[in-house]
Tab-separated table of N, CA and C in Angstrom:
chain	number	residue	atom	x	y	z
A	416	MET	N	3.643	-84.215	85.330
A	416	MET	CA	4.146	-82.651	85.547
A	416	MET	C	4.275	-82.064	84.132
A	417	PHE	N	5.598	-82.835	83.529
A	417	PHE	CA	6.160	-82.489	82.230
A	417	PHE	C	5.524	-83.173	80.796
A	418	HIS	N	5.169	-82.688	80.163
A	418	HIS	CA	4.159	-82.857	78.854
A	418	HIS	C	5.249	-82.873	77.900
A	419	CYS	N	5.527	-83.893	77.054
A	419	CYS	CA	6.260	-84.105	75.978
A	419	CYS	C	5.230	-83.847	74.810
A	420	ASP	N	5.024	-82.941	73.807
A	420	ASP	CA	4.387	-83.141	72.671
A	420	ASP	C	5.372	-83.410	71.146
A	421	TRP	N	4.940	-84.959	70.951
A	421	TRP	CA	5.992	-85.505	70.225
A	421	TRP	C	5.468	-85.037	68.867
A	422	LYS	N	4.436	-84.068	68.258
A	422	LYS	CA	3.754	-83.856	66.811
A	422	LYS	C	4.941	-82.412	66.779
A	423	LYS	N	5.093	-81.794	67.845
A	423	LYS	CA	5.704	-80.453	67.577
A	423	LYS	C	7.108	-80.552	67.396
A	424	ILE	N	7.493	-81.777	68.136
A	424	ILE	CA	8.924	-82.116	68.333
A	424	ILE	C	9.613	-82.764	66.886
A	425	GLY	N	8.332	-83.951	66.407
A	425	GLY	CA	8.729	-84.299	64.756
A	425	GLY	C	8.551	-83.364	63.721
A	426	LEU	N	7.705	-82.122	64.095
A	426	LEU	CA	7.789	-81.067	63.468
A	426	LEU	C	8.862	-79.840	62.906
A	427	PHE	N	9.652	-80.046	64.409
A	427	PHE	CA	10.904	-78.764	64.507
A	427	PHE	C	12.322	-79.668	63.680
A	428	ALA	N	12.233	-81.388	63.999
A	428	ALA	CA	12.846	-82.217	63.543
A	428	ALA	C	13.066	-82.277	61.987
A	429	GLY	N	12.060	-82.225	61.528
A	429	GLY	CA	11.786	-82.386	60.416
A	429	GLY	C	12.040	-81.288	59.594
A	430	GLY	N	12.016	-79.989	60.043
A	430	GLY	CA	11.998	-78.678	59.240
A	430	GLY	C	13.553	-78.401	59.866
A	431	VAL	N	14.876	-79.192	60.800
A	431	VAL	CA	15.712	-78.772	60.799
A	431	VAL	C	16.276	-80.002	59.749
A	432	LEU	N	15.719	-80.989	59.218
A	432	LEU	CA	16.325	-81.782	58.481
A	432	LEU	C	16.026	-81.187	56.948
A	433	PHE	N	15.084	-80.420	56.578
A	433	PHE	CA	14.599	-80.195	55.267
A	433	PHE	C	15.233	-78.838	55.014
A	434	GLY	N	15.523	-77.982	56.155
A	434	GLY	CA	16.596	-76.939	55.615
A	434	GLY	C	17.967	-77.245	55.445
A	435	THR	N	18.336	-78.119	56.435
A	435	THR	CA	19.720	-78.632	55.809
A	435	THR	C	19.639	-79.288	54.382
A	436	ALA	N	18.904	-80.096	54.312
A	436	ALA	CA	18.875	-80.629	52.898
A	436	ALA	C	18.589	-79.509	51.888
A	437	GLY	N	17.810	-78.506	52.468
A	437	GLY	CA	17.835	-77.608	51.116
A	437	GLY	C	18.877	-76.407	51.032
A	438	VAL	N	19.859	-76.353	51.956
A	438	VAL	CA	21.253	-75.622	51.894
A	438	VAL	C	21.916	-76.231	51.159
A	439	LYS	N	21.904	-77.545	51.422
A	439	LYS	CA	22.874	-78.971	50.539
A	439	LYS	C	22.761	-78.528	49.187
A	440	ILE	N	21.777	-78.395	49.148
A	440	ILE	CA	20.921	-78.254	47.456
A	440	ILE	C	21.249	-77.304	46.840
A	441	LEU	N	21.008	-75.711	47.469
A	441	LEU	CA	21.296	-74.678	46.576
A	441	LEU	C	22.532	-74.601	47.145
A	442	SER	N	23.421	-75.217	47.576
A	442	SER	CA	24.546	-74.793	47.351
A	442	SER	C	25.514	-75.892	46.629
A	443	SER	N	24.765	-76.996	46.066
A	443	SER	CA	25.631	-77.854	45.088
A	443	SER	C	26.001	-76.678	43.699
A	444	LYS	N	26.619	-77.975	42.772
A	444	LYS	CA	27.323	-77.626	41.639
A	444	LYS	C	26.426	-77.127	40.645
A	445	ASP	N	25.228	-78.321	40.756
A	445	ASP	CA	24.039	-78.084	39.624
A	445	ASP	C	23.283	-76.480	39.837
A	446	ALA	N	23.073	-76.312	41.001
A	446	ALA	CA	22.726	-75.488	41.648
A	446	ALA	C	23.260	-74.081	41.079
A	447	LYS	N	24.391	-73.778	41.517
A	447	LYS	CA	25.553	-73.065	40.984
A	447	LYS	C	25.315	-72.898	39.582
A	448	LYS	N	25.483	-73.648	38.683
A	448	LYS	CA	25.465	-73.797	37.574
A	448	LYS	C	24.110	-72.815	37.073
A	449	VAL	N	22.579	-73.366	37.522
A	449	VAL	CA	21.850	-72.614	37.047
A	449	VAL	C	21.743	-70.825	37.433
A	450	TYR	N	22.300	-70.702	38.760
A	450	TYR	CA	22.122	-69.405	38.906
A	450	TYR	C	23.132	-68.602	38.139
A	451	THR	N	24.194	-69.145	37.691
A	451	THR	CA	25.492	-68.474	37.215
A	451	THR	C	24.370	-68.038	35.278
A	452	ASN	N	23.720	-69.599	35.044
A	452	ASN	CA	22.962	-69.201	33.714
A	452	ASN	C	21.781	-67.947	33.901
A	453	CYS	N	21.181	-68.070	34.719
A	453	CYS	CA	20.391	-67.148	35.230
A	453	CYS	C	21.032	-65.663	35.352
A	454	THR	N	22.103	-65.564	35.407
A	454	THR	CA	22.505	-64.107	36.295
A	454	THR	C	23.010	-63.476	34.573
A	455	ALA	N	23.727	-64.781	34.400
A	455	ALA	CA	24.193	-64.418	32.478
A	455	ALA	C	23.068	-63.935	31.730
A	456	ALA	N	22.186	-64.650	31.834
A	456	ALA	CA	20.978	-64.224	30.910
A	456	ALA	C	20.052	-62.626	31.492
A	457	VAL	N	20.317	-62.281	32.870
A	457	VAL	CA	19.801	-61.244	33.200
A	457	VAL	C	20.847	-59.981	32.812
A	458	LEU	N	22.320	-60.266	32.509
A	458	LEU	CA	23.192	-59.405	32.052
A	458	LEU	C	22.758	-59.415	30.949
A	459	ARG	N	22.618	-60.183	30.032
A	459	ARG	CA	22.315	-59.839	28.478
A	459	ARG	C	20.874	-59.057	27.978
A	460	GLY	N	19.875	-59.633	29.253
A	460	GLY	CA	18.567	-58.215	28.866
A	460	GLY	C	19.099	-57.377	29.307
A	461	LYS	N	19.696	-56.995	30.022
A	461	LYS	CA	20.289	-55.704	30.453
A	461	LYS	C	21.126	-54.728	29.544
A	462	LYS	N	21.869	-55.510	29.234
A	462	LYS	CA	22.772	-55.047	27.811
A	462	LYS	C	21.851	-54.519	26.879
A	463	CYS	N	20.944	-55.424	26.358
A	463	CYS	CA	19.553	-54.850	25.471
A	463	CYS	C	18.756	-53.754	25.831
A	464	VAL	N	18.457	-53.999	26.734
A	464	VAL	CA	17.697	-52.900	27.393
A	464	VAL	C	18.325	-51.444	27.386
A	465	MET	N	20.034	-51.689	28.153
A	465	MET	CA	20.806	-50.119	28.282
A	465	MET	C	20.888	-49.191	26.667
A	466	ASP	N	21.145	-50.779	25.742
A	466	ASP	CA	21.138	-50.412	23.991
A	466	ASP	C	19.855	-49.522	23.875
A	467	THR	N	18.702	-49.975	24.001
A	467	THR	CA	18.054	-49.207	23.760
A	467	THR	C	17.570	-48.236	24.257
A	468	VAL	N	17.592	-47.791	25.238
A	468	VAL	CA	17.488	-46.802	26.085
A	468	VAL	C	18.591	-45.994	25.694
A	469	SER	N	20.018	-45.964	25.103
A	469	SER	CA	20.786	-45.323	24.639
A	469	SER	C	20.347	-44.477	23.216
A	470	THR	N	19.760	-45.728	22.518
A	470	THR	CA	19.242	-45.009	21.138
A	470	THR	C	18.151	-43.893	21.131
A	471	VAL	N	16.762	-44.377	22.153
A	471	VAL	CA	15.942	-43.354	22.243
A	471	VAL	C	16.567	-42.344	23.017
A	472	GLN	N	17.266	-42.205	23.392
A	472	GLN	CA	18.552	-40.546	24.032
A	472	GLN	C	19.009	-40.000	23.680
A	473	GLU	N	19.537	-40.390	21.975
A	473	GLU	CA	19.896	-40.310	21.146
A	473	GLU	C	19.062	-39.644	20.105
A	474	ASN	N	17.708	-40.559	19.905
A	474	ASN	CA	16.984	-39.811	19.355
A	474	ASN	C	16.651	-38.507	19.672
A	475	CYS	N	16.133	-38.321	21.000
A	475	CYS	CA	15.144	-37.679	21.933
A	475	CYS	C	16.336	-36.404	21.712
A	476	GLU	N	17.704	-36.505	22.322
A	476	GLU	CA	18.408	-35.063	21.902
A	476	GLU	C	18.563	-34.370	20.376
A	477	ASP	N	18.537	-35.601	19.535
A	477	ASP	CA	18.324	-34.932	18.018
A	477	ASP	C	16.886	-34.218	17.494
A	478	ILE	N	15.613	-34.724	18.366
A	478	ILE	CA	14.786	-34.173	18.262
A	478	ILE	C	14.666	-32.798	18.915
A	479	LEU	N	14.808	-32.551	20.203
A	479	LEU	CA	15.230	-31.232	21.069
A	479	LEU	C	15.956	-30.313	19.875
A	480	ALA	N	16.857	-30.784	19.729
A	480	ALA	CA	18.247	-30.169	18.860
A	480	ALA	C	17.218	-29.412	17.444
A	481	ASP	N	16.567	-30.321	17.144
A	481	ASP	CA	15.516	-29.797	15.384
A	481	ASP	C	14.501	-29.052	16.392
A	482	ALA	N	14.142	-29.264	17.300
A	482	ALA	CA	13.105	-28.410	17.615
A	482	ALA	C	13.570	-27.097	17.794
A	483	LYS	N	14.714	-26.954	18.530
A	483	LYS	CA	15.042	-25.518	19.186
A	483	LYS	C	15.486	-24.641	17.682
A	484	GLU	N	15.687	-25.490	16.939
A	484	GLU	CA	16.296	-24.866	15.495
A	484	GLU	C	15.407	-24.299	14.578
A	485	ILE	N	14.023	-25.049	14.867
A	485	ILE	CA	12.634	-24.705	14.268
A	485	ILE	C	12.499	-23.427	15.054
A	486	ASN	N	12.337	-23.371	16.142
A	486	ASN	CA	11.806	-22.265	17.145
A	486	ASN	C	12.784	-20.965	16.975
A	487	ASP	N	14.116	-21.282	17.004
A	487	ASP	CA	14.790	-20.348	16.233
A	487	ASP	C	14.389	-19.520	14.940
A	488	GLN	N	14.160	-20.071	13.965
A	488	GLN	CA	14.055	-19.948	12.540
A	488	GLN	C	12.382	-19.392	12.718
A	489	ARG	N	11.637	-19.570	13.504
A	489	ARG	CA	10.149	-18.895	13.794
A	489	ARG	C	10.638	-17.235	14.218
A	490	GLU	N	11.492	-17.574	15.290
A	490	GLU	CA	11.802	-16.290	16.051
A	490	GLU	C	11.981	-15.127	14.970
A	491	GLU	N	13.258	-15.754	14.089
A	491	GLU	CA	14.030	-14.869	13.148
A	491	GLU	C	12.887	-14.653	12.247
A	492	GLU	N	12.083	-14.976	11.566
A	492	GLU	CA	10.954	-14.775	10.915
A	492	GLU	C	9.796	-13.717	11.745
A	493	LYS	N	9.980	-13.648	12.860
A	493	LYS	CA	8.848	-13.267	13.477
A	493	LYS	C	9.272	-11.826	13.235
A	494	ALA	N	10.652	-11.671	13.762
A	494	ALA	CA	11.058	-10.411	14.077
A	494	ALA	C	11.216	-9.486	12.722
A	495	ALA	N	12.067	-10.653	11.780
A	495	ALA	CA	11.693	-9.857	10.175
A	495	ALA	C	10.605	-9.141	9.797
A	496	SER	N	9.341	-10.151	10.169
A	496	SER	CA	7.696	-9.946	9.657
A	496	SER	C	7.858	-8.092	10.414
A	497	VAL	N	8.312	-8.223	11.829
A	497	VAL	CA	7.721	-6.856	12.481
A	497	VAL	C	8.653	-5.736	12.160
A	498	ILE	N	9.772	-6.140	11.799
A	498	ILE	CA	10.320	-4.705	10.718
A	498	ILE	C	9.537	-4.659	9.219
A	499	GLU	N	9.228	-5.347	8.879
A	499	GLU	CA	8.859	-5.135	7.606
A	499	GLU	C	7.150	-4.523	8.184
A	500	ASP	N	6.753	-4.744	8.446
A	500	ASP	CA	5.608	-4.202	9.192
A	500	ASP	C	5.640	-2.983	9.641
A	501	GLU	N	6.617	-2.785	10.298
A	501	GLU	CA	7.222	-0.863	10.853
A	501	GLU	C	7.638	0.118	9.735
A	502	ALA	N	8.287	-0.603	9.059
A	502	ALA	CA	8.934	-0.152	8.096
A	502	ALA	C	7.474	0.002	6.656
A	503	ALA	N	6.537	-0.363	6.848
A	503	ALA	CA	5.424	-0.639	5.518
A	503	ALA	C	4.698	0.822	6.410
A	504	THR	N	4.292	0.691	7.732
A	504	THR	CA	3.934	1.865	8.569
A	504	THR	C	4.835	3.177	8.032
A	505	GLU	N	5.880	3.184	8.428
A	505	GLU	CA	6.709	4.789	8.305
A	505	GLU	C	6.435	5.319	6.754
A	506	GLU	N	5.652	4.219	6.139
A	506	GLU	CA	6.049	5.096	4.815
A	506	GLU	C	4.590	5.912	4.136
């Protein structure tokens, strides 16, 4: 009545052994050094990206300020032109 499937039991035992060995390998000192070095590299990459973002952001702020100044000058010139046209028409 009781049927024992040795293949499934063997696979289960192998999985447990592999999992246990995997945990030991992943928590070893050598693995920790690898994780630490990878994390340090990611942090360096993040700093580089953030520096670039800051530079681009500063440039965009400068461009926006210059563009607003150009538009203000154009508005002043346009207003002066309208005043001159009105003065010329009244004469």
